[in-house]
Amino acid sequence: MDRSPLVRNIIFVLLFVAVITLAFSFEVFFKILLVIVGFGAIIFVHELGHFVAAKATGVRVHRFYLGFCPTIEIPAGEYRFLWIGPKFHFPGFKWEMKLFSVQIGETEYGVGLLPLGGFVHMAGEPGSEEAETGGSTDPRDFTSKPAWARSTILVAGAFMNVVFAFVFFIAAFMVGVDFVSPEIGHVLSTIPVVGPDGRVKAVPGPAWVAGMESGDEIVAVNGKPYREFSEIVTEIKLLPSDSNVTLTVERLLPGGGRKRMSFTMEPEPGPQGFQVGLTPVQSLKAGKFIKGSPAAKSGMQLGSTIESVTFGNETTPVSDVESLALAIKDRAGQTGVFQIRRRDGIKEQIRIPIERPSGRKDWQLGFTQGGQLTVFAHRVSAKQEIVTSFPKGAVITEVTVTDADGGQKTHKLFSRSGLEHVIKAAGGNLEFKVRLHGIESSVNIDANRFKNDYLPNLAIETSPPELGVVVGRIEPGSAIEEKGIAAGDTLLAIGSVPLKGFIDAMIAIQNSKGESIKLTYLDAESDEKKTINITPRRPKDGTIGVFFEPKMFTLTRGPWEACVLGVNRTWLWGKRIFLILRSLFTGTVEAKNLAGPVGILNIMYLITQYGIGKYLYILGLICINLAIVNLLPIPLLDGGHLMIILIEKIIRRPVPLKYQNAAAWVGLILILSLLVFTTFWDIKRLFMY
């Protein structure tokens, strides 16, 4: 079908961007060229399907082109140069942007100069002059053909997309595709969910409650084998409401060997679908740089892996994100020498300055949010004594640490991080004060046993007050510590602005821009309201501005196995598109997660850095998407025309042209509205970092 006006605009923008970037970066130009070629291939095979079906059913085809050939025309007439000066006569200009064309029989075949996609122009096709005037008596027009022939032509475009999705998948697996490892990095004890009232609240992580652990490797979802973390997450996201999921894992045993285990849980709803609270293992391979960050300016390449960092004569090997964060902690203002291994295997040393993190932590007083420390869940594998000692709903108010020499020190508890900090170096007895339903009791536990057996099986949340901000843990040497404010004190106001919550406090601190502020707080020990002047400081923690990739593996197969995987992925993703549509209608997936043209092109551009295998795989996914979405019963799409044919068969007469035009306007409004909506979120995501 001839959809050249809409696609031409996309092409023009892409080509304009490509030409500009060629002057600055050949690498960026090459990536944009890959996007143009890939996007064009998907559109061209779709139009090729319409063309082949039209020829097979005897419909006259006027033109079939690879690429687009818009006409640039300036009519003859009187003109002024830049709208000023004397008039002059221009004889007129007209140029059709095509490389060449050839007439073979009734069809003109050609190559347009805009190399993205293609088009087929059939006699009497929907939207053509013949169709708009009520059809034609020519038996070779599209509108004159029987319903089965018109339906075949309309479906053929999507059919070709499915065929080429299969081809792209086969090629991808023969080249090799990088996927995220199914090894679990973190099992979250709490996850955020949106309640019926629209407010975000914390709930126990289903995977944590079920007993899954970091290092477990997922091998199956509901009995079906899976090898990629992203595929596993997608399968969970698209589950029906009120359904359980069983994850089968292989766990590395302390003495060596692996044990297969299964965990059943009920996923929790999230903005992108259902979730169970799992994250993949992170590598130290650079996946993205924050714009303007030290790493972005250093010349470090995407895909490079950090192996060690040196400050002066002190070299620290790093193996994960946590060890890197520890190595550069408190190094803000210094320059480190980073030993890296590039994607091509070459090792090099790069000097990168360590900067303070930008954003909401530009200024700080040096405390974490606190409140009541409440037990709100246990793991199903937790021993009965743990559940009995720290029952659900219990508030842990304080802990007394007794060291080996018999010395004791009592700590009030207002945050989990504060609890972990207190018991980190403890080696003797711990006596906890626990309050449940107004009744207070004591629990005595050996410190090592609490750290190893109890704490990993307790989900503890900090419940903030309705007004004010409770101080949780205080950073040593911070501004707030020097002023004598203690954990448990409640911050009431900054300046004349009362604090309703932690976000209010952070905004007020940032607005100070490092100038002294008046802080009003309630002293928990004396129950007195006090006011002091305090100056926020820059954070000591350092950053280099890198988002690291998760741990990856490459899946490569021979021709036969690649064909089997191609069939599997074509069917799997075809089914998932329908599941996504179902989730959108049921509300389990928010519409803002949809990607429009800007988002799709951006994804294709980003994928080019991961190799040709991943690029071909994404082309296969886009082909499947285009095939199914184009067959939805929306006017203007092929599916909308199929719906009109179905109505004709039911009522046994043609649908009046005025109703078809009205439906087309409705479809246009729907498509434009969706385009504006998705483009808004695409652009917002582009500028998120």
XYZ file of C-alpha atoms in Angstrom:
689
model
C 0.000 0.000 0.000
C 1.245 3.534 -0.702
C 1.960 5.139 2.664
C 4.752 7.304 1.311
C 3.772 10.726 2.791
C 4.059 9.608 6.439
C 7.180 7.514 6.014
C 8.819 10.135 3.756
C 8.844 12.596 6.638
C 10.549 10.061 8.907
C 13.073 9.309 6.161
C 13.868 12.970 5.551
C 14.587 13.555 9.244
C 16.793 10.447 9.454
C 18.757 11.355 6.340
C 19.195 14.948 7.502
C 20.538 13.730 10.852
C 22.782 11.208 9.071
C 24.353 13.855 6.827
C 25.000 16.208 9.744
C 26.565 13.489 11.910
C 28.814 12.323 9.055
C 30.676 15.598 9.388
C 31.392 14.912 13.070
C 31.568 11.139 13.573
C 31.768 8.345 11.019
C 30.889 5.808 13.733
C 27.642 7.619 14.591
C 26.872 8.023 10.883
C 27.361 4.280 10.336
C 24.987 3.463 13.210
C 22.318 5.805 11.804
C 22.828 4.193 8.395
C 22.223 0.762 9.964
C 18.985 2.086 11.484
C 17.872 3.458 8.097
C 18.694 0.215 6.276
C 17.049 -1.971 8.932
C 13.902 0.123 9.218
C 13.729 0.336 5.442
C 14.078 -3.426 5.040
C 11.134 -4.029 7.378
C 8.907 -1.601 5.446
C 10.043 -2.892 2.061
C 9.269 -6.561 2.775
C 5.835 -5.502 4.026
C 5.124 -3.705 0.747
C 6.654 -6.623 -1.167
C 3.994 -8.866 0.368
C 1.219 -6.590 -0.897
C 2.859 -6.451 -4.349
C 3.241 -10.224 -4.775
C -0.334 -10.874 -3.597
C -1.709 -8.150 -5.890
C 0.041 -9.648 -8.905
C -1.091 -13.155 -7.941
C -4.755 -12.098 -7.692
C -4.739 -10.081 -10.919
C -4.833 -6.543 -9.478
C -3.211 -3.916 -11.703
C -0.092 -2.471 -10.052
C 0.909 0.979 -11.320
C 4.200 1.337 -9.441
C 6.484 -0.726 -7.213
C 9.546 0.997 -5.753
C 12.458 0.258 -3.501
C 12.869 3.462 -1.511
C 10.767 6.586 -1.910
C 10.707 9.166 -4.673
C 8.847 12.310 -3.563
C 8.442 15.028 -6.152
C 9.994 18.440 -5.577
C 8.010 21.010 -7.555
C 8.186 24.795 -7.800
C 5.427 26.107 -10.080
C 6.166 28.708 -12.748
C 5.342 32.278 -11.819
C 6.512 35.653 -10.537
C 8.744 35.561 -7.429
C 10.729 37.934 -5.231
C 14.132 36.970 -3.838
C 13.691 36.451 -0.064
C 10.346 38.273 -0.382
C 12.150 41.554 -1.109
C 13.545 43.220 -4.218
C 12.161 43.264 -7.748
C 10.026 40.458 -9.085
C 11.445 37.932 -11.528
C 9.882 35.200 -13.620
C 10.700 31.575 -12.735
C 9.947 29.030 -15.484
C 9.124 26.294 -12.977
C 10.909 23.232 -11.663
C 9.821 19.651 -11.105
C 11.987 16.715 -10.047
C 10.944 13.256 -8.929
C 13.623 11.960 -6.565
C 14.343 8.583 -8.126
C 17.569 6.897 -9.130
C 16.007 5.123 -12.087
C 12.789 3.475 -13.217
C 11.772 0.992 -15.868
C 8.354 0.150 -17.298
C 7.707 -3.577 -17.582
C 4.238 -4.254 -18.855
C 1.691 -2.286 -16.861
C 3.982 -1.739 -13.832
C 6.710 0.839 -13.315
C 9.587 -0.548 -11.247
C 12.122 1.837 -9.751
C 14.535 2.841 -7.019
C 13.869 6.034 -5.079
C 16.608 8.276 -3.744
C 15.253 8.125 -0.208
C 16.561 4.679 0.773
C 14.096 3.653 3.443
C 11.426 1.092 2.703
C 9.390 1.193 -0.465
C 5.828 1.395 -1.729
C 3.348 -0.303 -4.019
C 0.599 1.631 -5.823
C -2.360 -0.517 -6.894
C -5.315 0.524 -8.996
C -8.337 1.150 -6.777
C -6.481 0.604 -3.491
C -7.933 2.117 -0.279
C -7.263 5.849 -0.254
C -6.734 6.082 -4.017
C -8.734 8.365 -6.304
C -10.712 5.419 -7.702
C -11.687 4.236 -4.230
C -12.585 7.739 -3.021
C -14.965 8.275 -5.936
C -16.893 5.111 -5.195
C -14.873 2.472 -6.943
C -14.418 1.445 -10.553
C -15.982 -0.985 -12.993
C -12.507 -2.104 -14.077
C -12.325 -5.783 -13.023
C -8.586 -5.415 -12.304
C -9.014 -2.671 -9.694
C -8.544 -3.613 -6.059
C -12.100 -2.554 -5.191
C -13.530 -4.787 -7.933
C -11.900 -7.947 -6.613
C -13.809 -10.481 -4.478
C -13.435 -10.403 -0.700
C -10.983 -13.315 -0.564
C -8.616 -11.595 -3.026
C -8.691 -8.240 -1.223
C -8.184 -9.987 2.122
C -5.224 -11.918 0.733
C -3.574 -8.706 -0.471
C -4.145 -6.972 2.869
C -2.819 -9.888 4.942
C 0.173 -10.498 2.669
C 2.145 -7.537 4.053
C 1.942 -8.829 7.614
C 2.646 -12.375 6.395
C 5.903 -11.233 4.781
C 6.898 -9.485 8.008
C 6.392 -12.752 9.902
C 8.461 -14.647 7.312
C 11.286 -12.135 7.544
C 11.106 -12.093 11.343
C 11.857 -15.807 11.113
C 14.734 -15.072 8.689
C 16.155 -12.327 10.931
C 16.020 -14.616 13.988
C 17.840 -17.417 12.134
C 20.555 -15.029 10.947
C 20.884 -13.545 14.446
C 21.432 -16.902 16.149
C 23.912 -18.018 13.491
C 25.943 -14.835 14.086
C 25.463 -14.927 17.882
C 23.174 -12.872 20.126
C 24.128 -11.372 23.497
C 21.579 -12.019 26.250
C 21.433 -11.155 29.961
C 22.565 -14.055 32.151
C 19.765 -15.726 34.180
C 21.923 -15.524 37.318
C 20.253 -13.504 40.092
C 22.140 -10.488 41.406
C 19.808 -9.284 44.159
C 16.636 -10.665 45.696
C 14.681 -7.654 46.963
C 13.038 -8.048 50.367
C 10.716 -5.132 49.564
C 9.415 -3.840 46.229
C 7.313 -0.758 45.388
C 3.765 -1.298 44.124
C 1.008 1.122 43.200
C -2.093 0.651 45.334
C -5.716 1.098 44.213
C -5.552 4.701 45.464
C -2.611 5.421 43.142
C -0.098 5.744 45.990
C 3.167 3.798 45.997
C 3.727 1.467 48.929
C 6.308 -1.161 49.870
C 5.356 -4.844 49.947
C 7.437 -7.980 50.568
C 9.285 -9.191 47.476
C 7.606 -12.455 46.356
C 10.912 -14.094 45.359
C 12.491 -13.105 48.685
C 9.550 -14.494 50.667
C 9.711 -17.723 48.652
C 13.375 -18.223 49.608
C 15.327 -17.391 46.452
C 18.912 -16.171 46.927
C 21.546 -14.131 45.117
C 23.580 -16.399 42.854
C 20.647 -18.671 41.988
C 20.445 -19.334 38.253
C 16.917 -19.497 36.826
C 16.451 -22.383 34.386
C 12.647 -22.580 33.984
C 9.429 -20.566 34.400
C 6.306 -22.634 35.092
C 8.157 -25.690 33.812
C 9.218 -24.086 30.502
C 13.012 -23.797 30.002
C 14.452 -20.270 29.833
C 18.037 -19.096 29.543
C 17.819 -15.291 29.390
C 16.947 -12.992 32.289
C 15.050 -10.503 30.115
C 12.899 -13.313 28.689
C 12.132 -14.527 32.225
C 11.147 -11.029 33.378
C 8.946 -10.543 30.290
C 7.187 -13.857 30.900
C 6.409 -12.789 34.488
C 5.293 -9.274 33.474
C 2.660 -10.650 31.105
C 1.110 -13.210 33.467
C -2.678 -13.085 33.914
C -3.993 -11.417 37.072
C -4.253 -13.529 40.251
C -1.895 -16.219 38.941
C 1.136 -17.816 40.583
C 4.493 -18.418 38.959
C 6.970 -21.209 39.690
C 10.651 -20.436 39.119
C 13.077 -23.355 38.914
C 16.681 -22.511 39.781
C 20.058 -24.152 40.119
C 21.820 -23.200 43.367
C 25.567 -23.488 43.885
C 26.178 -25.505 47.064
C 28.876 -24.499 49.605
C 30.806 -27.732 49.057
C 30.587 -27.528 45.267
C 28.028 -28.918 42.861
C 24.598 -27.538 42.059
C 21.119 -28.302 43.363
C 17.893 -27.783 41.402
C 15.089 -26.146 43.401
C 11.629 -24.709 42.616
C 9.895 -21.737 44.242
C 6.235 -20.802 43.779
C 5.065 -17.236 44.411
C 2.347 -14.721 43.532
C 3.766 -11.751 41.570
C 2.969 -8.181 42.586
C 1.664 -5.568 40.099
C 4.062 -2.876 38.897
C 3.908 -0.075 36.288
C 5.446 -2.335 33.615
C 3.564 -5.508 34.547
C 3.912 -8.112 37.270
C 7.145 -8.396 39.258
C 8.711 -10.705 41.848
C 11.672 -8.581 42.999
C 14.710 -9.968 41.156
C 17.612 -8.116 39.525
C 20.347 -9.580 37.293
C 24.030 -9.766 38.174
C 25.786 -6.544 37.175
C 29.115 -6.629 35.368
C 31.734 -3.886 35.211
C 31.225 -3.447 31.468
C 30.256 0.130 30.564
C 26.793 0.170 29.006
C 26.030 3.896 28.995
C 27.703 7.134 30.076
C 25.899 9.957 31.817
C 26.139 12.963 29.517
C 29.054 15.210 30.503
C 30.317 12.765 33.156
C 34.048 12.114 33.808
C 33.854 8.714 32.072
C 32.145 10.225 29.017
C 34.938 12.817 28.697
C 37.791 10.377 29.374
C 37.768 8.570 26.027
C 36.622 5.313 27.599
C 34.690 3.212 25.082
C 31.295 1.651 25.630
C 31.698 -2.070 26.262
C 34.970 -1.592 28.160
C 35.348 -3.556 31.409
C 37.003 -2.007 34.478
C 39.526 -4.376 36.108
C 41.262 -2.199 38.717
C 41.636 1.381 39.930
C 44.772 3.067 41.282
C 45.103 6.108 43.545
C 48.751 7.011 44.102
C 50.561 3.766 44.929
C 47.386 1.959 46.017
C 45.893 -0.367 43.370
C 42.539 -2.027 44.090
C 41.305 -4.906 41.884
C 37.534 -4.695 41.323
C 35.244 -7.593 40.427
C 31.756 -6.107 40.758
C 29.895 -2.817 41.085
C 29.978 -2.972 44.890
C 33.786 -3.328 45.025
C 34.202 -0.450 42.539
C 31.883 1.786 44.580
C 33.935 0.977 47.685
C 37.210 1.707 45.854
C 36.149 5.233 44.816
C 34.155 6.029 47.972
C 35.393 9.238 49.630
C 37.656 9.891 46.595
C 35.698 12.844 45.208
C 38.101 15.446 43.831
C 40.865 12.902 43.131
C 41.867 11.329 39.811
C 42.100 7.565 39.502
C 43.987 5.465 36.966
C 41.565 2.821 35.685
C 42.830 -0.408 34.140
C 40.225 -1.387 31.536
C 39.765 -4.105 28.930
C 38.076 -2.880 25.770
C 35.421 -4.860 23.907
C 38.099 -5.917 21.376
C 40.269 -7.342 24.190
C 42.897 -4.590 24.218
C 43.903 -3.411 27.703
C 44.635 0.222 28.466
C 44.896 2.663 31.353
C 42.679 5.742 31.490
C 42.789 8.617 33.963
C 39.290 9.519 35.176
C 38.537 12.261 37.742
C 36.194 11.231 40.546
C 33.300 13.662 40.901
C 30.559 14.068 43.435
C 27.258 12.651 42.201
C 24.997 15.197 40.553
C 21.249 15.456 41.067
C 19.395 15.379 44.357
C 22.595 14.674 46.360
C 24.409 17.860 45.361
C 23.972 19.046 48.949
C 23.273 17.037 52.068
C 23.171 17.182 55.857
C 24.344 13.585 56.286
C 21.422 11.424 57.421
C 19.036 8.781 56.156
C 15.281 8.758 56.638
C 14.079 6.969 59.752
C 10.915 6.009 61.535
C 9.484 2.979 63.290
C 11.435 -0.177 62.438
C 8.613 -2.634 61.687
C 8.781 -6.325 60.747
C 6.295 -6.842 57.925
C 7.245 -10.210 56.399
C 9.268 -13.406 56.845
C 10.666 -15.857 54.365
C 8.651 -19.060 54.090
C 11.845 -20.922 54.999
C 12.286 -18.926 58.235
C 12.479 -21.075 61.361
C 9.584 -20.847 63.795
C 11.776 -19.261 66.479
C 12.506 -16.334 64.117
C 8.796 -15.809 63.431
C 8.020 -16.083 67.149
C 10.814 -13.732 68.271
C 10.087 -11.083 65.625
C 6.431 -11.535 64.598
C 4.846 -9.664 61.713
C 3.872 -6.145 62.807
C 6.417 -6.029 65.643
C 8.316 -2.752 66.143
C 12.022 -3.094 67.003
C 12.785 -0.095 69.207
C 16.345 -0.646 70.465
C 19.212 -3.113 70.799
C 21.746 -3.487 73.592
C 25.109 -4.868 72.483
C 27.168 -6.802 75.038
C 30.790 -7.294 74.003
C 33.201 -10.067 75.044
C 34.400 -8.050 78.049
C 30.890 -7.568 79.391
C 30.584 -3.947 78.283
C 27.135 -2.849 77.166
C 25.849 -0.125 74.878
C 22.222 0.571 73.975
C 21.263 1.915 70.539
C 17.856 3.297 69.615
C 16.801 1.955 66.218
C 15.091 4.054 63.556
C 16.198 2.453 60.241
C 17.370 -0.887 58.876
C 20.661 0.653 57.763
C 21.132 1.869 61.328
C 20.470 -1.644 62.651
C 22.924 -3.181 60.190
C 25.549 -0.581 61.109
C 25.186 -1.299 64.843
C 25.476 -5.086 64.569
C 28.127 -5.073 61.828
C 31.053 -5.297 64.241
C 29.125 -6.836 67.150
C 30.354 -10.238 68.327
C 28.641 -10.842 71.666
C 25.019 -10.900 72.792
C 22.239 -8.738 71.365
C 19.199 -7.825 73.449
C 16.351 -6.396 71.370
C 13.346 -4.496 72.663
C 10.314 -5.527 70.603
C 6.834 -3.968 70.858
C 3.702 -5.680 69.517
C 0.133 -4.439 70.161
C 1.451 -2.140 72.901
C 3.223 -4.967 74.773
C 7.028 -4.764 74.992
C 9.276 -7.826 75.260
C 12.990 -8.642 75.131
C 14.725 -10.984 72.690
C 18.284 -12.188 73.402
C 20.292 -13.578 70.479
C 23.952 -14.203 69.721
C 25.176 -11.482 67.335
C 26.622 -13.845 64.719
C 23.474 -15.974 64.741
C 21.292 -12.893 64.273
C 23.403 -11.702 61.330
C 23.520 -15.104 59.617
C 20.113 -16.653 60.430
C 17.676 -13.982 61.596
C 18.338 -10.821 59.568
C 18.304 -12.537 56.115
C 14.816 -13.904 56.925
C 13.261 -10.628 58.123
C 11.715 -7.988 55.862
C 11.929 -4.775 57.879
C 10.464 -1.458 56.732
C 10.879 2.033 58.103
C 7.504 3.647 58.756
C 7.910 7.461 58.603
C 5.630 9.785 60.605
C 2.756 11.635 58.925
C 4.497 14.982 59.512
C 8.183 15.764 59.857
C 11.244 13.672 59.040
C 12.697 11.218 61.544
C 16.487 11.032 61.440
C 17.565 7.441 60.800
C 21.283 6.763 60.509
C 23.768 9.651 60.737
C 26.919 9.736 58.610
C 30.079 10.109 60.730
C 31.594 13.577 60.463
C 28.487 15.026 58.811
C 27.048 18.496 59.378
C 24.065 17.116 61.275
C 26.294 15.091 63.630
C 28.434 18.126 64.435
C 25.290 20.040 65.466
C 24.397 17.345 67.999
C 21.265 16.019 66.286
C 20.783 12.325 67.076
C 19.030 9.397 65.420
C 15.348 9.533 66.352
C 15.121 13.322 66.396
C 12.375 14.687 64.116
C 13.069 17.506 61.648
C 10.021 19.805 61.637
C 10.883 22.739 59.378
C 13.609 24.303 57.258
C 13.330 28.062 57.388
C 9.620 28.846 57.552
C 8.619 25.797 55.468
C 7.162 22.869 57.470
C 8.390 19.432 56.386
C 5.666 16.965 55.428
C 8.115 14.260 54.376
C 11.624 13.307 53.302
C 11.198 14.738 49.774
C 10.355 18.172 51.222
C 13.564 18.063 53.249
C 15.691 17.084 50.241
C 14.209 19.877 48.086
C 14.795 22.490 50.790
C 18.381 21.315 51.301
C 19.101 21.508 47.552
C 17.513 24.956 47.315
C 19.957 26.197 49.951
C 22.818 25.823 47.415
C 25.220 25.357 50.281
C 24.146 28.441 52.229
C 23.313 28.270 55.941
C 19.704 27.299 56.711
C 17.539 27.502 59.834
C 16.510 24.003 60.956
C 13.767 23.348 63.513
C 13.650 19.882 65.071
C 12.176 17.935 67.976
C 14.780 16.467 70.341
C 13.644 12.873 71.005
C 15.432 12.652 74.364
C 14.229 15.920 75.923
C 11.021 16.239 73.854
C 11.970 19.902 73.290
C 11.630 21.846 70.050
C 14.974 23.384 69.047
C 16.185 25.649 66.238
C 19.730 25.765 64.880
C 21.608 27.163 61.895
C 23.273 24.481 59.773
C 25.175 24.523 56.472
C 24.657 21.660 53.975
C 27.782 20.076 52.501
C 28.757 18.316 49.321
C 28.653 14.498 49.567
C 31.961 12.708 49.996
C 31.036 9.755 47.796
C 32.512 9.771 44.298
C 31.247 8.704 40.881
C 32.572 8.459 37.332
C 29.152 8.518 35.620
C 28.764 5.021 34.157
C 25.749 2.727 33.915
C 27.085 -0.820 33.834
C 25.674 -3.666 31.777
C 24.292 -6.787 33.407
C 26.301 -9.988 33.059
C 25.854 -11.272 29.492
C 26.389 -14.467 27.520
C 26.408 -15.104 23.769
C 23.995 -17.626 22.249
C 25.276 -18.993 18.916
C 23.825 -21.925 16.991
C 24.393 -23.784 13.725
C 21.959 -23.530 10.776
C 19.520 -26.248 11.898
C 19.389 -25.210 15.571
C 19.123 -21.566 14.481
C 16.054 -22.499 12.397
C 14.471 -24.204 15.410
C 15.186 -21.143 17.572
C 13.855 -18.901 14.794
C 10.519 -20.725 14.781
C 10.435 -20.631 18.587
C 11.107 -16.882 18.843
C 8.696 -16.008 16.043
C 5.895 -17.883 17.807
C 6.934 -16.702 21.288
C 7.014 -13.001 20.417
C 3.898 -13.216 18.278
C 2.078 -14.575 21.309
C 3.629 -11.948 23.565
C 2.349 -9.066 21.452
C -1.193 -10.271 22.137
C -0.348 -10.661 25.841
C 0.963 -7.080 25.903
C -2.261 -5.845 24.303
C -4.260 -7.794 26.890
C -2.157 -6.333 29.713
C -2.740 -2.809 28.374
C -6.509 -3.308 28.375
C -6.529 -4.912 31.852
C -4.244 -2.196 33.239
C -1.450 -4.519 34.433
C 0.939 -2.698 32.047
C 0.818 1.105 31.783
C 0.410 2.617 28.305
C 3.331 4.995 28.885
C 5.683 2.016 28.468
C 4.761 1.737 24.777
C 7.400 2.871 22.282
C 6.515 5.006 19.279
C 8.616 5.751 16.170
C 11.137 7.811 18.177
C 11.501 5.068 20.777
C 11.841 2.286 18.188
C 14.487 4.193 16.224
C 16.346 5.000 19.449
C 16.295 1.323 20.484
C 17.621 0.313 17.065
C 20.387 2.918 17.329
C 21.424 1.797 20.825
C 21.373 -1.876 19.821
C 23.929 -1.265 17.035
C 26.683 -1.072 19.675
C 25.987 -4.672 20.769
C 26.915 -6.274 17.462
C 25.161 -7.447 14.330
C 23.554 -10.448 16.075
C 21.571 -8.333 18.534
C 20.739 -5.893 15.729
C 19.217 -8.680 13.595
C 17.338 -10.014 16.627
C 15.728 -6.605 17.234
C 14.769 -6.376 13.550
C 12.954 -9.690 13.998
C 11.061 -8.336 17.016
C 10.049 -5.177 15.144
C 8.855 -7.288 12.189
C 6.575 -9.301 14.480
C 5.279 -6.100 16.094
C 4.523 -4.496 12.732
C 2.778 -7.625 11.459
C 0.386 -7.913 14.399
C -0.244 -4.211 15.053
C -0.955 -3.617 11.358
C -3.704 -6.270 11.471
C -5.517 -4.697 14.421
C -9.075 -3.628 13.450
C -8.229 0.071 13.398
C -9.357 2.141 10.383
C -6.502 3.152 8.033
C -4.483 0.054 8.994
C -4.701 -3.154 6.974
C -6.718 -4.635 9.836
C -9.245 -1.814 9.507
C -9.732 -2.573 5.809
C -10.141 -6.265 6.669
C -12.845 -5.298 9.161
C -14.730 -3.423 6.414
C -14.530 -6.503 4.174
C -15.899 -8.636 7.031
C -18.796 -6.211 7.532
C -19.517 -6.381 3.802
C -19.742 -10.174 4.010
C -22.098 -9.946 6.997
C -24.477 -7.326 5.542
C -24.027 -8.719 1.994
C -23.495 -5.335 0.374
C -20.676 -2.758 0.159
C -20.199 -0.434 3.127
C -21.289 3.073 2.009
C -18.353 5.341 1.227
C -19.464 7.987 3.753
C -19.199 5.436 6.571
C -15.791 4.303 5.352
C -14.604 7.926 5.313
C -15.990 8.527 8.810
C -14.203 5.416 10.058
C -10.999 6.615 8.392
C -11.214 9.923 10.272
C -11.741 8.076 13.553
C -8.738 5.882 12.779
C -6.634 8.904 11.886
C -7.486 10.610 15.184
C -6.688 7.418 17.129
C -3.365 6.897 15.364
C -2.297 10.547 15.688
C -3.287 10.582 19.373
C -1.271 7.421 19.993
C 1.640 8.882 18.035
C 1.649 12.068 20.132
C 1.306 10.070 23.368
C 4.124 7.614 22.614
C 6.393 10.337 21.210
C 5.976 12.359 24.417
C 7.118 9.410 26.552
C 9.846 8.452 24.055
C 11.355 11.937 24.254
C 10.990 12.023 28.032
C 12.914 8.743 28.287
C 15.576 10.075 25.904
C 16.337 12.991 28.236
C 16.012 11.021 31.458
C 19.788 10.807 31.819
